[in-house]
Coordinates of C-alpha atoms and ligand atoms in Angstrom, one line a residue:
X127 CA 95.4 101.8 93.0
X128 CA 93.5 99.1 90.9
X129 CA 90.4 99.9 89.3
X130 CA 87.0 99.6 90.9
X131 CA 84.7 99.2 88.1
X132 CA 82.7 96.0 87.6
X133 CA 84.6 94.7 84.6
X134 CA 88.1 94.9 86.2
X135 CA 87.3 93.8 89.7
X136 CA 88.5 90.4 89.2
X137 CA 91.9 91.5 88.2
X138 CA 92.4 92.1 92.0
X139 CA 92.9 88.5 92.4
X140 CA 95.4 87.7 89.6
X141 CA 98.2 87.3 92.0
X142 CA 100.2 90.3 91.2
X143 CA 98.9 92.1 94.3
X144 CA 100.5 91.7 97.8
X145 CA 98.3 90.0 100.3
X146 CA 97.5 93.4 102.2
X147 CA 96.0 94.8 98.9
X148 CA 94.2 91.5 98.1
X149 CA 92.7 91.6 101.5
X150 CA 91.7 95.3 100.9
X151 CA 90.1 94.7 97.6
X152 CA 88.2 91.6 98.9
X153 CA 87.0 93.6 101.8
X154 CA 85.6 96.2 99.5
X155 CA 83.9 93.8 97.3
X156 CA 82.5 91.7 100.3
X157 CA 81.3 95.0 101.9
X158 CA 79.0 95.7 98.9
X159 CA 77.4 92.3 99.8
X160 CA 77.3 92.8 103.4
X161 CA 75.5 96.3 102.8
X162 CA 73.0 94.7 100.4
X163 CA 72.3 91.8 102.7
X164 CA 72.3 93.9 105.8
X165 CA 74.8 91.4 107.5
X166 CA 76.6 94.3 109.3
X167 CA 75.3 95.0 112.8
X168 CA 75.8 97.6 115.6
X169 CA 76.8 97.2 119.1
X170 CA 76.1 99.8 121.9
X171 CA 78.4 100.8 124.5
X172 CA 77.4 102.7 127.7
X173 CA 78.6 106.0 128.6
X174 CA 78.2 106.6 132.3
X175 CA 77.9 109.8 134.4
X176 CA 81.1 109.5 136.5
X177 CA 79.5 111.2 139.5
X178 CA 76.0 109.5 139.6
X179 CA 77.1 106.3 137.9
X180 CA 74.1 106.3 135.7
X181 CA 74.0 105.5 132.1
X182 CA 73.4 108.6 130.1
X183 CA 74.4 107.8 126.5
X184 CA 75.3 104.8 124.3
X185 CA 77.7 104.8 121.3
X186 CA 76.8 102.9 118.3
X187 CA 79.7 100.8 116.9
X188 CA 79.7 99.0 113.7
X189 CA 80.4 95.2 113.6
X190 CA 81.0 92.9 110.7
X191 CA 81.2 89.3 111.0
X192 CA 82.3 87.9 107.8
X193 CA 81.6 84.2 107.1
X194 CA 85.2 83.3 106.2
X195 CA 87.1 86.2 107.2
X196 CA 85.6 86.3 110.7
X197 CA 85.3 89.5 112.6
X198 CA 86.6 92.5 110.7
X199 CA 87.2 95.7 112.9
X200 CA 85.6 99.0 111.8
X201 CA 89.1 100.4 112.0
X202 CA 89.9 98.2 109.1
X203 CA 86.6 98.4 106.8
X204 CA 85.6 102.1 107.5
X205 CA 88.5 103.5 105.8
X206 CA 88.1 101.2 102.9
X207 CA 84.4 102.1 102.7
X208 CA 85.3 105.7 102.7
X209 CA 87.6 105.4 99.8
X210 CA 85.1 103.2 97.8
X211 CA 82.2 105.5 98.6
X212 CA 80.3 102.7 100.4
X213 CA 80.3 104.8 103.5
X214 CA 77.4 106.8 102.5
X215 CA 75.0 103.7 102.5
X216 CA 76.7 102.3 105.6
X217 CA 76.5 105.5 107.4
X218 CA 72.9 106.2 106.8
X219 CA 72.1 102.5 107.7
X220 CA 74.0 103.1 111.2
X221 CA 72.2 106.2 111.9
X222 CA 68.8 104.7 111.1
X223 CA 69.3 101.6 113.3
X224 CA 70.8 103.5 116.1
X225 CA 67.8 105.7 116.2
X226 CA 65.3 103.0 116.0
X227 CA 66.8 101.3 119.0
X228 CA 67.4 104.4 121.1
X229 CA 63.8 105.5 120.8
X230 CA 62.9 102.4 122.9
X231 CA 65.3 103.4 125.7
X232 CA 64.6 105.5 128.7
X233 CA 64.3 109.1 127.6
X234 CA 67.3 110.4 129.4
X235 CA 69.7 108.1 127.5
X236 CA 71.2 109.6 124.3
X237 CA 72.6 107.9 121.3
X238 CA 76.0 108.7 119.8
X239 CA 76.8 108.0 116.2
X240 CA 80.3 108.3 114.6
X241 CA 80.6 110.3 111.5
X242 CA 83.3 109.8 108.9
X243 CA 84.7 112.6 106.8
X244 CA 83.0 111.6 103.6
X245 CA 79.8 111.6 105.3
X246 CA 80.5 114.8 106.9
X247 CA 81.2 116.4 103.6
X248 CA 78.1 115.0 101.8
X249 CA 75.5 117.6 101.1
X250 CA 73.1 114.9 102.0
X251 CA 74.1 114.8 105.6
X252 CA 71.6 117.5 106.9
X253 CA 68.4 116.2 105.2
X254 CA 69.4 112.5 106.1
X255 CA 69.9 113.3 109.7
X256 CA 66.7 115.5 109.9
X257 CA 64.7 112.8 108.3
X258 CA 65.9 110.0 110.1
X259 CA 65.1 111.8 113.6
X260 CA 61.5 112.5 112.1
X261 CA 60.9 109.1 110.9
X262 CA 62.0 107.6 114.1
X263 CA 60.3 110.2 116.3
X264 CA 63.6 110.7 118.2
X265 CA 64.0 114.1 119.6
X266 CA 67.1 115.8 118.2
X267 CA 68.6 116.5 121.8
X268 CA 68.9 112.6 122.2
X269 CA 71.4 112.4 119.2
X270 CA 75.0 113.1 119.4
X271 CA 77.2 113.1 116.3
X272 CA 81.0 112.2 116.8
X273 CA 83.5 113.7 114.6
X274 CA 87.2 113.4 114.7
X275 CA 90.0 115.9 114.5
X276 CA 91.4 114.0 111.4
X277 CA 88.1 114.6 109.9
X278 CA 88.3 118.4 110.5
X279 CA 91.8 118.5 109.2
X280 CA 90.9 117.2 105.9
X281 CA 88.5 120.0 105.4
X282 CA 88.5 123.8 105.5
X283 CA 85.6 125.1 103.7
X284 CA 82.0 124.3 104.8
X285 CA 83.0 122.8 108.2
X286 CA 81.7 125.7 110.3
X287 CA 78.5 125.9 108.2
X288 CA 77.9 122.2 108.5
X289 CA 78.5 122.0 112.3
X290 CA 76.2 125.0 112.8
X291 CA 73.3 123.6 110.7
X292 CA 73.6 120.3 112.6
X293 CA 73.5 121.9 116.0
X294 CA 70.7 124.1 114.9
X295 CA 68.7 120.8 114.7
X296 CA 69.1 120.6 118.3
X297 CA 71.5 117.7 118.2
X298 CA 75.0 117.5 120.1
X299 CA 78.4 117.4 118.4
X300 CA 81.2 115.6 120.0
X301 CA 85.0 115.9 119.2
X302 CA 86.1 112.3 119.4
X303 CA 89.6 111.0 120.0
X304 CA 90.5 114.4 121.5
X305 CA 94.4 115.0 121.8
X306 CA 95.4 112.8 118.9
X307 CA 95.2 115.2 116.0
X308 CA 97.7 118.0 115.2
X309 CA 95.9 121.2 116.3
X310 CA 93.4 120.2 118.8
X311 CA 93.3 123.4 120.6
X312 CA 92.9 125.5 117.3
X313 CA 89.7 123.6 116.5
X314 CA 88.4 124.4 119.8
X315 CA 88.6 128.1 119.0
X316 CA 87.2 127.7 115.5
X317 CA 84.3 125.5 116.0
X318 CA 81.7 124.8 118.6
X319 CA 81.6 121.4 120.2
X320 CA 79.1 120.2 122.9
X321 CA 81.5 117.6 124.3
X322 CA 85.1 116.5 124.1
X323 CA 85.9 112.7 124.2
X324 CA 89.5 112.4 125.7
X325 CA 91.2 109.7 123.5
X326 CA 91.9 106.4 125.3
X327 CA 95.8 106.7 124.8
X328 CA 95.7 109.5 127.7
X329 CA 93.6 107.2 129.7
X330 CA 95.4 103.9 129.5
X331 CA 98.5 105.2 131.6
X332 CA 96.5 107.7 133.6
X333 CA 97.6 106.0 136.9
X334 CA 101.2 105.6 136.0
X335 CA 102.1 108.5 133.9
X336 CA 102.0 111.8 135.6
X337 CA 102.2 113.6 132.1
X338 CA 98.9 111.9 131.1
X339 CA 97.3 112.8 134.4
X340 CA 98.4 116.4 133.9
X341 CA 97.0 116.4 130.4
X342 CA 93.7 114.7 131.4
X343 CA 93.2 117.0 134.4
X344 CA 93.9 120.2 132.1
X345 CA 91.6 118.9 129.5
X346 CA 88.6 118.5 132.0
X347 CA 89.3 121.9 133.1
X348 CA 89.4 123.4 129.7
X349 CA 86.2 121.6 128.5
X350 CA 84.6 123.0 131.8
X351 CA 85.6 126.6 131.0
X352 CA 84.7 126.3 127.4
X353 CA 81.2 125.0 128.6
X354 CA 81.6 121.7 126.9
X355 CA 80.9 118.3 128.5
X356 CA 83.7 115.9 128.6
X357 CA 84.0 112.1 128.5
X358 CA 87.0 109.8 129.0
X359 CA 87.2 106.8 126.5
X360 CA 88.7 103.5 127.2
X361 CA 88.3 103.3 130.9
X362 CA 89.2 99.8 132.0
X363 CA 90.3 99.9 135.6
X364 CA 88.8 100.9 138.9
X365 CA 91.7 103.1 139.5
X366 CA 91.3 105.1 136.3
X367 CA 87.6 105.4 137.1
X368 CA 88.2 106.8 140.7
X369 CA 91.0 109.2 139.5
X370 CA 88.5 110.5 136.7
X371 CA 85.8 110.9 139.3
X372 CA 88.0 112.8 141.5
X373 CA 89.0 115.1 138.7
X374 CA 85.4 115.9 137.9
X375 CA 85.3 114.1 134.6
X376 CA 81.8 114.2 133.2
X377 CA 81.2 110.7 131.5
X378 CA 83.2 107.6 131.4
X379 CA 83.3 105.0 128.6
X380 CA 85.1 101.9 128.6
X381 CA 85.3 98.1 129.4
X382 CA 84.9 98.8 133.0
X383 CA 81.4 100.1 132.9
X384 CA 80.5 97.9 129.9
X385 CA 81.9 96.5 126.6
X386 CA 80.1 97.1 123.3
X387 CA 77.2 94.8 123.2
X388 CA 74.4 93.8 120.7
X389 CA 71.1 95.7 121.0
X390 CA 69.3 93.0 123.1
X391 CA 72.1 92.6 125.5
X392 CA 72.5 96.4 125.9
X393 CA 68.7 96.5 126.8
X394 CA 69.3 93.9 129.5
X395 CA 72.3 95.9 130.6
X396 CA 70.0 98.9 130.9
X397 CA 67.4 97.1 132.8
X398 CA 70.0 95.6 135.2
X399 CA 71.7 99.0 135.8
X400 CA 68.7 101.1 135.7
X401 CA 69.6 103.2 138.8
X402 CA 73.3 103.0 138.6
X403 CA 76.1 100.8 137.2
X404 CA 76.7 98.1 139.6
X405 CA 80.2 97.3 138.6
X406 CA 81.4 100.8 139.2
X407 CA 80.9 100.2 142.9
X408 CA 83.1 98.4 145.5
Ligands
LIG658 P1 85.9 105.4 118.5 O1 84.8 105.9 117.8 O2 86.8 106.1 119.1 O3 85.2 104.2 119.4 C1 85.9 103.7 120.5 C2 86.5 102.4 120.3 O4 87.2 102.1 121.5 C3 85.7 101.3 119.9 O5 86.5 100.4 119.0 C4 85.6 100.5 121.1 O6 85.2 99.2 121.1 C5 86.8 100.7 121.9 N1 86.8 100.6 123.2 C6 85.8 101.0 124.0 N2 86.1 100.9 125.4 C7 87.4 100.3 125.5 C8 88.3 100.1 126.5 O7 87.9 100.1 127.6 N3 89.6 99.5 126.2 C9 89.9 99.5 124.7 N4 91.2 99.0 124.4 N5 89.0 99.8 123.9 C10 87.8 100.2 124.1 P2 85.9 99.7 117.6 O8 84.4 99.4 118.0 O9 86.8 98.8 117.2 O10 85.8 101.1 116.7 C11 87.0 101.6 116.2 C12 86.6 102.9 115.4 O11 85.9 102.8 114.2 C13 85.9 103.8 116.2 O12 86.6 104.6 117.3 C14 85.3 104.8 115.1 O13 86.1 105.8 114.8 C15 85.1 103.9 114.0 N6 83.8 103.3 113.9 C16 83.0 102.4 114.6 N7 81.7 102.4 114.1 C17 81.5 103.4 113.3 C18 80.5 103.9 112.4 O14 79.5 103.4 112.6 N8 80.7 104.9 111.5 C19 81.9 105.4 111.4 N9 82.3 106.4 110.7 N10 83.1 105.0 112.2 C20 82.9 104.1 113.2
LIG659 MG1 83.3 107.5 118.6
LIG660 MG1 86.6 107.7 120.4
LIG661 MG1 89.0 106.4 119.6

C-alpha cells in the first residue's frame, strides 16, 4: 500500500498504479476535502411497521456527490475512510446531523445510524454518543445504532463492554445485514441486540425461493423468541411486503415504502404519510 503522508501523496499519480488503486487514493484525498467542506450529505430512508404501516424509524445513509467523479456510494468510500482513519470525523458528523434532524420529527420516530468497526473500537465512541444526544436534546431511546456481523467478527475483546455501555445509555442496538456473516447465531448468544435486520439478499427472492422464505420465517420467529424486534431490508415489491406482514415481520425497509431521501424530502414524506404509508395499500 502506498504511503499516506502529505509529502508522498502525489506519488499516487505517477502512473505506476493501476486504475483501481488510483481511484482509491484519489477518493481518499478528495474525502479529506469533502469532510472539511462538509460536502457530504445524508439521506433518510423510512422503516415502517409492517402491521400498522406507520413510519417508526429512519436510517441515515451517507451520500457523496463528487464534482467530477459523480455520486460515490458509501459502499465504496466508507471502507476507504475506515482504512485512512477519516471515518472518525465522518462518523461523528453523521451522528450529529442525524440527531439534529431527528429531533424535529414526531417523537415516535427513531433514528438509526450505521457504525463502522473502527468507530466501534474507538474509546471516544461512548462520550461522543452521550454528548451528541445531550447537545441535541434527543432522548436516547430514539437512537438506534446499527452494527454488522463483519464488525463483530473483527473484534473479540471489548465488544461486550462497548455494547453494554451503549445499551446502558438507553439507546438500541441493531444487528445489520443479518445472515451474511459467518457465525450469526453465535453472536446472538454472546451479545445482546435489540433488533435484527434481515439482509436484503434473503428478501429479494423471498417470493420465488422456498429456502429464503424458510430462513426469513425462522429468523422472524427466532428474533421474537429472543425478545428482539426484526426488520426486513430491501423490500421492493408488494408481494414481498404482504408475505412479510403475513409472517409477522416487525418492520420493513426498502424502495417499496420509500427510497433514501434528502432531509427536506423526508420531512415532506412524513407529513404525507403521517397516519400510514399510502403506497403500502392497494
Ligand atoms: P446498510 O446499512 O445495509 O444500508 C442499506 C442499503 O440498502 C443502503 O445502501 C440502501 O440505499 C439500500 N437499500 C435500501 N432499500 C433498498 C431496496 O429496496 N433495494 C435495494 N436494492 N437497495 C436498498 P447505501 O445507501 O448504498 O449504503 C450501503 C452501505 O454503506 C450501508 O448498508 C452501510 O453499511 C454503509 N453506510 C451508509 N451510510 C453509512 C454511514 O453513515 N456510516 C457507516 N459506517 N456506514 C454507512
Ligand atoms: Mg444499516
Ligand atoms: Mg443493512
Ligand atoms: Mg445491507
